[in-house]
Amino acid sequence: MKRVFKRAKKTPYDILSQRGHGLIAAIPYLWLIIFFLIPCLFLLKISFSEAVLARPPYTDIFKILPEGLLQIRLNVENYLTLFRDELYQMGVITSFIIASISTLCCLLLGYPMAYTIARSSKKVRSILQLLVILPFWTSFLIRVYAWMTLLSPTGIINGILLRMHVITEPLALVQTPFAVCLGIVYVYLPFMVLPLCMSITKIDAELLDAAYDLGCRPLKTFFTITLPLSFSGMIAGSVLVFIPSIGEYVIPELLGGSETLTIGRIVWNEFFINMSWPVASALAILLILFIVLPISFWQRWKEVKT
Amino acid sequence: MDSQSRTLKMILIAGYAFLYIPLLVIVIFSFNEARLITSWTGFSLKWYRELFSDTVMLRATLTSFQIATIAATIAVILGTLAAVTLVRFPHFRGRTLFIGLAAAPLVMPDIITGLSLLLLFVGLHHLTGWPESRDAVTVTIAHTTLAISYVTAVVQARLVEFDRSLEEAALDLGASPLKVFFSITLPLIAPAIVTGWLFAFALSLDDVVIASFVAGPGATTLPMVIFSSLRFGISPEINALTTILILFLSLSMVIATIIMRKTQRPAS
């Protein structure tokens, strides 16, 4: 009897744990270590090497000397260059401003959208949510391209304005920081609306009813109940928009001019045009260290706390 | 209250217009005869004809579909295993690192993922001779790595919410753990697996940055071809391609949603 009871408490996975357990975990674990963790270590290693004209175009920082000693030569010049050269500082500032403005715009447009979607009936809500996701499934490049066609000097907006005689010559809409922000907002808006929608839907309707019953006006109810309770959704959405836009390459390349030189474009140019792999790696390491890691840790910490 | 809700509705409509009008414009102008998008000169299918006679584009499309199919399939298998590990094995050594690794590709900018994977392939080539050249295989590996995280997240959410007593009951009735997995767990998480696969497929079909880093001269994907032609400006051929892609993707999305609704209803 005792044995039967004991067995009933076990789940399939507990029994598997003796043999299969390790195997199940090991396959994805190994894959992620080999193709995600080790590449990051390569990035770190190459950020400390020197650029040379060779294949591959960097020096090896580890060298086994004839006496059998391991020589390690760390070159911090790449990092110093990044801090010294104004080009990189401008790049960081530009990326930061563009990503912040875009995130804010996404929030300002996304919040009322999410609020209205969350407040509609269940059936309508799922359709409205699907409509937010749908453009996300059409190609990313094509969504950027759509704005190229709309904003270009021979594009639709200029065409209409010219025909209506509002302007006499085409406005320079594309190749501006404005176009880059617009593109980012357009592409990443669903990332803002969906988490917001989820957190607003979760708010207990009885809380709102109670507030109304006690004579609280709708606007005040919104600011004292809904807004604070949907804060986690605002944070989640903002992170989802901010992180990809700070490292964004394609949108500033296609919609931005030469002055919107973002971190993503600098990494790309250093790598493909200047063939300076170590500097590109150093920049990538700094981006991980100062933006990606802090934001993910902070988000994780918030999750654990709630 | 009434005027407020009206304002909100207006914003919602404006938001949807913002999301859909640009795509609609492309679809309409893909049937335009003129090269320029400023004016409508007449209905024509000539850009579609041009598209279908563009061998570079067609070959790239084929390559992209192959890569996306293989990458999505591998990612679904690995991602499901990862999700099962995370949800069902609460204690094992290295779990914290595993959680981090499974989520990290989600927040990593593409440009860094691409760069770091390229450095890995170059370093590996230097050390072991593999990979001999960068081609569709390296792109597939890169896309799989990116997609695993998405699949894991989707399947994990489904695993957490379903009733575990079903598994326990089957086990008590004498089913082997493997049989329990295949006849109970797998059917229950199947909708999440389908979603994960579609997501992985779309991710792979969408990526230009990572592919540009890790694809050698041997493999040019569709987004790479589109991207290089976009750098030279607007091309009506791309309008035609867009229309086809939108049709294809939204159709499969709608079908997937219908399948998911049908399979989810009895379970919930």
XYZ file of C-alpha atoms in Angstrom:
574
model
C 0.000 0.000 0.000
C 2.743 2.330 0.892
C 4.503 1.626 -2.376
C 1.430 2.431 -4.434
C 0.994 5.714 -2.634
C 4.565 6.645 -3.244
C 4.341 5.884 -6.904
C 1.204 7.924 -7.359
C 3.050 11.006 -6.209
C 5.639 10.635 -8.922
C 5.161 12.386 -12.236
C 6.461 10.952 -15.502
C 9.300 13.379 -15.383
C 10.462 12.255 -11.965
C 10.868 8.747 -13.282
C 12.530 10.026 -16.411
C 14.895 12.028 -14.308
C 17.156 9.080 -13.662
C 18.012 8.478 -17.315
C 16.158 10.643 -19.816
C 16.203 13.792 -17.752
C 19.808 14.600 -18.488
C 19.407 13.869 -22.173
C 16.311 16.060 -22.578
C 18.016 19.005 -20.964
C 21.397 18.390 -22.546
C 20.432 18.758 -26.214
C 19.031 22.311 -26.152
C 21.513 23.274 -23.446
C 24.501 22.233 -25.541
C 23.114 23.929 -28.638
C 22.656 27.232 -26.799
C 26.101 27.003 -25.232
C 27.794 26.298 -28.565
C 25.838 28.735 -30.693
C 25.035 31.481 -28.230
C 27.366 31.555 -25.242
C 30.588 30.639 -27.026
C 29.968 33.193 -29.826
C 29.663 35.859 -27.123
C 33.013 34.728 -25.710
C 34.497 34.946 -29.204
C 33.151 38.480 -29.392
C 34.861 39.292 -26.104
C 38.115 37.691 -27.200
C 38.278 39.453 -30.539
C 37.428 42.798 -28.953
C 40.835 42.538 -27.240
C 42.803 41.646 -30.359
C 44.435 43.838 -32.957
C 43.196 44.380 -36.473
C 45.589 43.093 -39.133
C 45.431 42.670 -42.860
C 45.029 38.914 -42.958
C 42.395 36.213 -42.960
C 40.855 36.332 -40.407
C 41.602 40.055 -39.948
C 42.606 39.999 -36.296
C 45.520 38.795 -34.183
C 45.214 35.862 -31.836
C 45.392 36.990 -28.224
C 46.425 33.540 -27.044
C 49.776 32.207 -28.179
C 51.681 29.168 -27.022
C 55.331 30.128 -26.796
C 58.061 27.631 -27.720
C 58.858 27.107 -24.042
C 55.348 25.778 -23.561
C 54.047 28.905 -21.889
C 50.714 30.448 -22.782
C 51.065 34.047 -23.760
C 48.001 36.269 -23.514
C 48.108 39.698 -25.104
C 45.151 41.885 -24.330
C 44.785 44.972 -26.438
C 42.509 47.599 -24.934
C 43.151 50.013 -27.784
C 39.772 49.175 -29.390
C 37.901 50.250 -26.293
C 40.021 53.376 -25.922
C 39.253 54.284 -29.529
C 35.558 53.996 -28.800
C 35.833 56.376 -25.866
C 38.171 58.803 -27.627
C 36.609 59.110 -31.046
C 33.678 61.487 -31.292
C 32.059 59.429 -34.061
C 31.223 56.627 -31.654
C 29.965 58.929 -28.932
C 27.699 60.629 -31.439
C 26.499 57.220 -32.557
C 25.574 56.225 -29.033
C 23.792 59.521 -28.405
C 21.915 59.361 -31.723
C 20.800 55.777 -31.084
C 19.727 56.648 -27.583
C 17.669 59.660 -28.647
C 16.034 57.850 -31.556
C 15.215 54.777 -29.465
C 13.815 56.912 -26.609
C 11.643 59.080 -28.834
C 10.351 56.034 -30.706
C 9.559 54.184 -27.486
C 7.717 57.210 -26.136
C 5.709 57.586 -29.348
C 4.850 53.881 -29.274
C 3.642 54.306 -25.708
C 1.573 57.390 -26.498
C -0.119 55.766 -29.484
C -0.120 52.243 -28.086
C -1.680 52.992 -24.710
C -5.027 54.363 -25.916
C -5.169 51.573 -28.512
C -4.477 48.888 -25.917
C -6.918 50.490 -23.488
C -9.749 50.502 -26.021
C -8.964 46.933 -27.098
C -8.843 45.705 -23.504
C -12.140 47.391 -22.660
C -14.059 45.805 -25.531
C -15.970 42.529 -25.299
C -14.024 39.273 -25.313
C -14.906 38.311 -28.865
C -14.112 41.728 -30.332
C -10.946 41.874 -28.270
C -9.451 38.744 -29.794
C -10.173 40.012 -33.299
C -8.678 43.424 -32.542
C -5.586 41.790 -31.059
C -5.202 39.603 -34.124
C -5.388 42.743 -36.273
C -2.501 44.230 -34.286
C -0.370 41.117 -34.756
C -1.172 40.566 -38.426
C 1.136 43.250 -39.900
C 3.885 41.788 -37.745
C 3.668 38.600 -39.798
C 4.306 40.392 -43.049
C 7.981 40.824 -43.662
C 9.876 43.374 -41.591
C 11.781 44.664 -44.628
C 8.548 45.181 -46.491
C 7.098 47.263 -43.704
C 10.161 49.501 -43.822
C 9.917 49.586 -47.603
C 6.296 50.693 -47.315
C 7.449 53.893 -45.657
C 10.146 54.405 -48.274
C 7.449 54.428 -50.933
C 5.229 56.754 -48.906
C 7.892 59.247 -47.883
C 10.256 59.370 -50.849
C 10.432 62.541 -52.991
C 8.570 60.664 -55.746
C 6.341 58.935 -53.188
C 2.665 59.186 -52.450
C 2.660 61.817 -49.722
C 4.742 64.219 -51.780
C 2.662 63.364 -54.840
C -0.599 64.252 -53.128
C 0.767 67.421 -51.563
C 2.217 68.555 -54.887
C -1.027 67.911 -56.734
C -2.983 69.815 -54.092
C -0.479 72.680 -54.487
C 0.278 72.684 -50.774
C 3.964 72.524 -51.641
C 5.810 73.478 -54.772
C 8.677 71.023 -54.499
C 8.950 67.632 -52.775
C 9.596 67.697 -49.043
C 12.669 65.873 -47.810
C 10.794 63.357 -45.664
C 12.950 60.297 -46.149
C 16.585 60.215 -45.000
C 15.749 62.140 -41.858
C 15.753 61.181 -38.151
C 11.990 61.724 -38.293
C 11.615 58.962 -40.879
C 13.735 56.623 -38.745
C 11.541 57.197 -35.688
C 8.405 56.767 -37.773
C 9.746 53.497 -39.163
C 10.626 52.182 -35.707
C 7.217 53.133 -34.292
C 5.515 51.472 -37.230
C 7.496 48.241 -36.985
C 7.510 47.833 -33.209
C 4.063 49.183 -32.277
C 2.588 45.651 -31.874
C 5.299 44.905 -29.275
C 3.931 47.794 -27.217
C 0.211 47.198 -27.693
C 0.121 43.477 -26.827
C 1.750 43.502 -23.354
C -0.219 46.653 -22.499
C -3.416 44.964 -23.587
C -2.654 41.977 -21.411
C -1.976 44.023 -18.295
C -5.011 46.274 -18.755
C -7.274 43.256 -19.344
C -6.058 41.725 -16.102
C -7.210 44.697 -14.000
C -10.181 43.633 -11.914
C -13.341 45.307 -13.236
C -14.779 45.326 -9.719
C -12.125 47.799 -8.639
C -13.332 50.213 -11.295
C -16.985 49.605 -10.430
C -16.234 50.279 -6.784
C -14.540 53.538 -7.689
C -17.501 54.621 -9.835
C -19.976 53.631 -7.105
C -18.103 55.774 -4.656
C -18.484 58.709 -7.003
C -15.065 58.763 -8.586
C -15.040 60.419 -11.987
C -13.862 58.308 -14.973
C -10.755 60.420 -15.554
C -9.744 60.213 -11.924
C -10.458 56.486 -11.845
C -8.180 56.085 -14.825
C -5.310 57.973 -13.215
C -5.636 56.428 -9.756
C -6.452 52.815 -10.699
C -5.951 51.816 -14.316
C -2.713 53.678 -15.029
C -0.772 52.501 -11.945
C -2.026 48.919 -12.330
C -0.967 48.760 -15.977
C 2.523 50.014 -15.160
C 4.087 46.573 -15.571
C 2.666 46.353 -19.079
C 4.069 49.781 -19.912
C 7.507 48.676 -18.758
C 7.350 45.359 -20.632
C 6.222 47.074 -23.833
C 8.829 49.810 -23.546
C 11.629 47.268 -23.075
C 10.398 45.268 -26.064
C 10.482 48.402 -28.216
C 13.594 50.063 -26.796
C 16.026 47.129 -26.988
C 15.584 46.248 -30.650
C 15.480 49.900 -31.672
C 18.751 50.797 -29.948
C 20.594 48.158 -31.968
C 18.517 48.641 -35.099
C 20.416 48.602 -38.367
C 17.976 48.203 -41.249
C 15.582 51.078 -40.434
C 18.234 53.817 -40.008
C 20.064 52.484 -43.063
C 17.019 52.629 -45.342
C 15.051 55.551 -43.906
C 17.820 57.612 -42.336
C 20.345 59.888 -43.957
C 24.069 59.916 -43.349
C 23.609 61.925 -40.136
C 21.514 59.237 -38.421
C 24.561 57.082 -37.773
C 23.302 54.725 -35.085
C 25.255 52.094 -33.135
C 23.890 49.375 -35.394
C 25.129 51.147 -38.517
C 28.531 51.831 -36.964
C 28.986 48.150 -36.049
C 27.977 47.179 -39.583
C 30.289 49.734 -41.226
C 33.245 48.860 -39.006
C 32.756 45.233 -39.857
C 31.885 45.209 -43.548
C 33.460 48.423 -44.819
C 36.458 49.152 -42.570
C 37.098 45.442 -41.995
C 37.864 46.387 -38.418
C 36.499 43.313 -36.659
C 38.041 44.099 -33.247
C 36.456 47.562 -33.041
C 33.083 46.196 -34.153
C 33.353 43.505 -31.462
C 34.328 45.998 -28.774
C 31.320 48.137 -29.649
C 29.063 45.086 -29.512
C 30.469 44.117 -26.104
C 29.805 47.625 -24.762
C 26.257 47.491 -26.099
C 25.671 44.181 -24.321
C 27.340 45.339 -21.112
C 25.630 48.701 -20.754
C 22.238 48.170 -22.348
C 21.200 44.571 -22.915
C 22.429 43.057 -19.633
C 21.204 45.806 -17.267
C 17.757 45.911 -18.859
C 17.338 42.132 -18.805
C 18.544 41.844 -15.213
C 16.331 44.676 -14.122
C 13.326 43.146 -15.854
C 14.064 39.733 -14.324
C 14.384 41.322 -10.892
C 11.021 43.035 -11.330
C 9.444 39.747 -12.394
C 10.788 37.934 -9.359
C 9.611 40.742 -7.103
C 6.015 40.669 -8.267
C -17.642 59.597 -20.754
C -19.251 59.386 -24.175
C -16.940 61.915 -25.779
C -13.991 60.222 -24.105
C -14.838 56.796 -25.449
C -15.407 58.345 -28.854
C -11.938 59.900 -28.761
C -10.472 56.535 -27.761
C -12.246 54.823 -30.630
C -10.914 57.438 -33.026
C -7.382 56.810 -31.793
C -7.880 53.069 -32.196
C -9.090 53.508 -35.762
C -6.225 55.886 -36.496
C -3.810 53.299 -35.066
C -5.141 50.581 -37.326
C -5.072 52.934 -40.282
C -1.440 53.675 -39.451
C -0.690 49.943 -39.385
C -2.540 48.988 -42.549
C -2.570 51.904 -44.990
C 1.133 51.674 -45.942
C 0.750 47.977 -46.771
C -2.477 48.617 -48.649
C -0.780 51.277 -50.748
C 1.937 48.839 -51.796
C -0.605 46.187 -52.717
C -2.595 48.649 -54.834
C 0.428 50.069 -56.594
C 1.788 46.620 -57.399
C -0.848 46.612 -60.141
C 0.163 50.041 -61.406
C 1.618 50.250 -64.867
C 4.001 53.128 -64.261
C 7.355 52.714 -62.601
C 6.818 55.678 -60.293
C 4.431 55.420 -57.423
C 3.273 59.055 -57.626
C 0.538 58.472 -60.148
C -1.782 55.720 -61.263
C -1.472 55.121 -65.002
C -3.464 51.946 -65.397
C -3.923 48.364 -64.307
C -1.159 45.994 -65.252
C 0.347 42.701 -64.183
C 3.701 43.477 -65.728
C 5.579 43.713 -62.411
C 4.363 40.241 -61.514
C 5.599 38.946 -64.866
C 8.913 40.637 -64.278
C 9.117 39.163 -60.794
C 8.506 35.639 -62.003
C 11.194 35.917 -64.647
C 13.755 37.195 -62.134
C 15.873 34.093 -61.556
C 17.975 35.661 -58.769
C 14.857 36.453 -56.804
C 13.330 33.035 -57.417
C 16.458 31.178 -56.379
C 16.732 33.323 -53.239
C 13.085 32.588 -52.426
C 13.730 28.869 -52.691
C 16.838 29.128 -50.498
C 14.946 31.150 -47.900
C 12.073 28.680 -47.762
C 14.456 25.762 -47.369
C 16.382 27.483 -44.590
C 13.192 28.590 -42.835
C 11.638 25.105 -42.963
C 14.703 23.320 -41.593
C 15.500 25.990 -38.997
C 11.895 26.091 -37.749
C 11.740 22.309 -37.456
C 14.995 21.985 -35.512
C 14.053 24.978 -33.357
C 10.668 23.445 -32.512
C 12.281 20.193 -31.354
C 14.997 21.902 -29.315
C 12.668 24.588 -28.007
C 10.103 22.037 -26.833
C 12.827 20.078 -25.044
C 14.051 23.292 -23.454
C 10.538 24.235 -22.346
C 9.931 20.777 -20.844
C 13.246 21.066 -19.017
C 12.415 24.499 -17.645
C 8.877 23.687 -16.524
C 9.199 20.090 -15.352
C 12.699 19.903 -13.865
C 12.763 22.535 -11.162
C 16.158 21.546 -9.828
C 19.290 20.676 -11.723
C 22.774 22.017 -11.811
C 23.194 24.930 -14.182
C 19.490 25.761 -14.325
C 20.023 29.489 -13.824
C 22.452 29.620 -16.740
C 19.993 27.624 -18.819
C 17.169 30.075 -18.089
C 19.424 32.938 -19.082
C 20.602 31.252 -22.264
C 17.075 30.360 -23.309
C 15.873 33.957 -22.930
C 18.962 35.923 -23.977
C 18.576 35.682 -27.773
C 15.209 37.443 -27.361
C 16.802 40.640 -26.107
C 20.002 40.521 -28.144
C 20.049 42.999 -31.031
C 20.287 41.147 -34.361
C 23.475 42.863 -35.304
C 25.286 41.420 -32.274
C 23.866 37.922 -32.759
C 24.989 38.006 -36.379
C 28.447 39.343 -35.610
C 29.103 36.908 -32.759
C 27.956 33.881 -34.772
C 30.130 34.902 -37.684
C 33.121 35.198 -35.341
C 32.319 31.699 -34.050
C 32.185 30.242 -37.560
C 35.418 31.972 -38.570
C 37.121 30.832 -35.362
C 35.863 27.268 -35.771
C 37.044 27.214 -39.354
C 40.442 28.403 -38.168
C 40.642 25.679 -35.504
C 38.914 22.683 -37.033
C 38.410 23.363 -40.713
C 34.608 23.329 -40.279
C 32.573 25.026 -41.647
C 34.495 24.954 -44.936
C 32.574 27.866 -46.326
C 29.667 29.858 -45.043
C 26.494 28.852 -46.796
C 22.886 27.853 -46.162
C 24.009 25.603 -43.291
C 25.488 28.450 -41.274
C 22.384 30.581 -41.872
C 20.173 27.690 -40.770
C 22.189 27.256 -37.565
C 21.963 30.981 -36.837
C 18.215 31.110 -37.435
C 17.640 27.992 -35.347
C 19.506 29.550 -32.425
C 17.417 32.700 -32.633
C 14.138 30.783 -32.976
C 14.723 28.342 -30.081
C 14.071 31.120 -27.578
C 10.762 32.067 -29.153
C 9.578 28.459 -29.333
C 10.663 27.878 -25.730
C 8.688 30.891 -24.532
C 5.511 29.850 -26.374
C 5.641 26.166 -25.370
C 6.623 27.029 -21.808
C 3.515 29.190 -21.387
C 1.328 26.304 -22.563
C 3.067 23.717 -20.351
C 2.617 25.846 -17.267
C -1.126 26.219 -17.699
C -2.205 22.668 -18.498
C -3.489 20.144 -15.983
C -0.675 17.924 -14.782
C -2.961 15.343 -13.191
C -3.645 13.986 -16.692
C -0.026 12.915 -16.970
C -0.055 11.485 -13.479
C -3.233 9.511 -14.156
C -1.768 7.953 -17.305
C 1.345 7.013 -15.399
C -0.667 5.403 -12.614
C -2.478 3.338 -15.199
C 0.862 1.915 -16.227
C 1.941 3.993 -19.227
C 5.670 4.450 -19.671
C 7.004 8.011 -19.317
C 7.782 8.174 -23.032
C 4.305 6.996 -23.908
C 2.825 9.576 -21.544
C 4.807 12.281 -23.278
C 3.758 11.260 -26.765
C 0.112 10.427 -26.077
C -0.791 13.009 -23.398
C 1.675 15.867 -23.177
C 2.451 16.309 -26.861
C -1.189 16.509 -28.072
C -1.952 19.003 -25.322
C 0.921 21.318 -26.216
C 0.485 20.784 -29.981
C -1.158 24.195 -30.612
C 1.796 25.920 -28.954
C 4.191 23.843 -31.029
C 2.391 24.822 -34.242
C 2.473 28.494 -33.236
C 6.140 28.169 -32.338
C 6.942 26.592 -35.686
C 5.133 29.322 -37.609
C 6.851 31.962 -35.539
C 10.251 30.401 -36.158
C 9.490 30.124 -39.871
C 8.446 33.770 -40.090
C 11.512 34.883 -38.114
C 13.822 33.069 -40.476
C 12.026 34.350 -43.555
C 12.245 37.866 -42.149
C 15.836 38.145 -41.101
C 18.279 40.184 -43.126
C 20.919 41.289 -40.614
C 21.997 37.923 -39.187
C 21.904 36.294 -42.617
C 24.091 39.042 -44.076
C 26.753 38.226 -41.511
C 26.707 34.438 -41.608
C 25.768 33.729 -45.244
C 28.677 33.222 -47.526
C 28.599 33.748 -51.273
C 26.974 30.317 -51.507
C 23.637 31.333 -50.071
C 21.704 34.529 -50.684
C 18.389 34.657 -48.918
C 15.314 36.519 -50.152
C 15.549 39.325 -47.566
C 19.188 39.861 -48.588
C 18.136 40.287 -52.233
C 15.282 42.623 -51.260
C 17.549 44.640 -48.982
C 20.219 45.165 -51.607
C 17.625 46.260 -54.155
C 16.003 48.623 -51.624
C 19.312 50.389 -51.126
C 18.958 51.597 -54.685
C 15.461 52.898 -54.065
C 11.913 51.888 -54.809
C 11.225 49.108 -57.254
C 7.752 48.093 -58.468
C 8.915 44.481 -58.603
C 9.182 44.580 -54.817
C 5.571 45.797 -54.689
C 4.468 42.659 -56.509
C 6.579 40.485 -54.233
C 5.129 42.238 -51.194
C 1.600 41.541 -52.336
C 2.354 37.845 -52.786
C 4.116 37.632 -49.417
C 1.298 39.439 -47.604
C -1.231 37.117 -49.186
C 0.793 34.035 -48.283
C 1.619 35.078 -44.724
C -1.801 36.360 -43.748
C -3.466 33.302 -45.229
C -1.264 30.929 -43.232
C -1.753 33.109 -40.162
C -5.540 32.937 -40.482
C -5.431 29.164 -41.030
C -3.169 28.735 -38.001
C -5.522 30.812 -35.858
C -8.519 28.763 -36.933
C -6.671 25.508 -36.177
C -5.630 26.836 -32.795
C -9.138 27.940 -31.878
C -10.532 24.543 -32.836
C -7.959 22.589 -30.870
C -7.958 24.872 -27.867
C -11.668 24.969 -27.193
C -12.142 21.415 -25.875
C -9.036 21.684 -23.726
C -9.974 24.871 -21.920
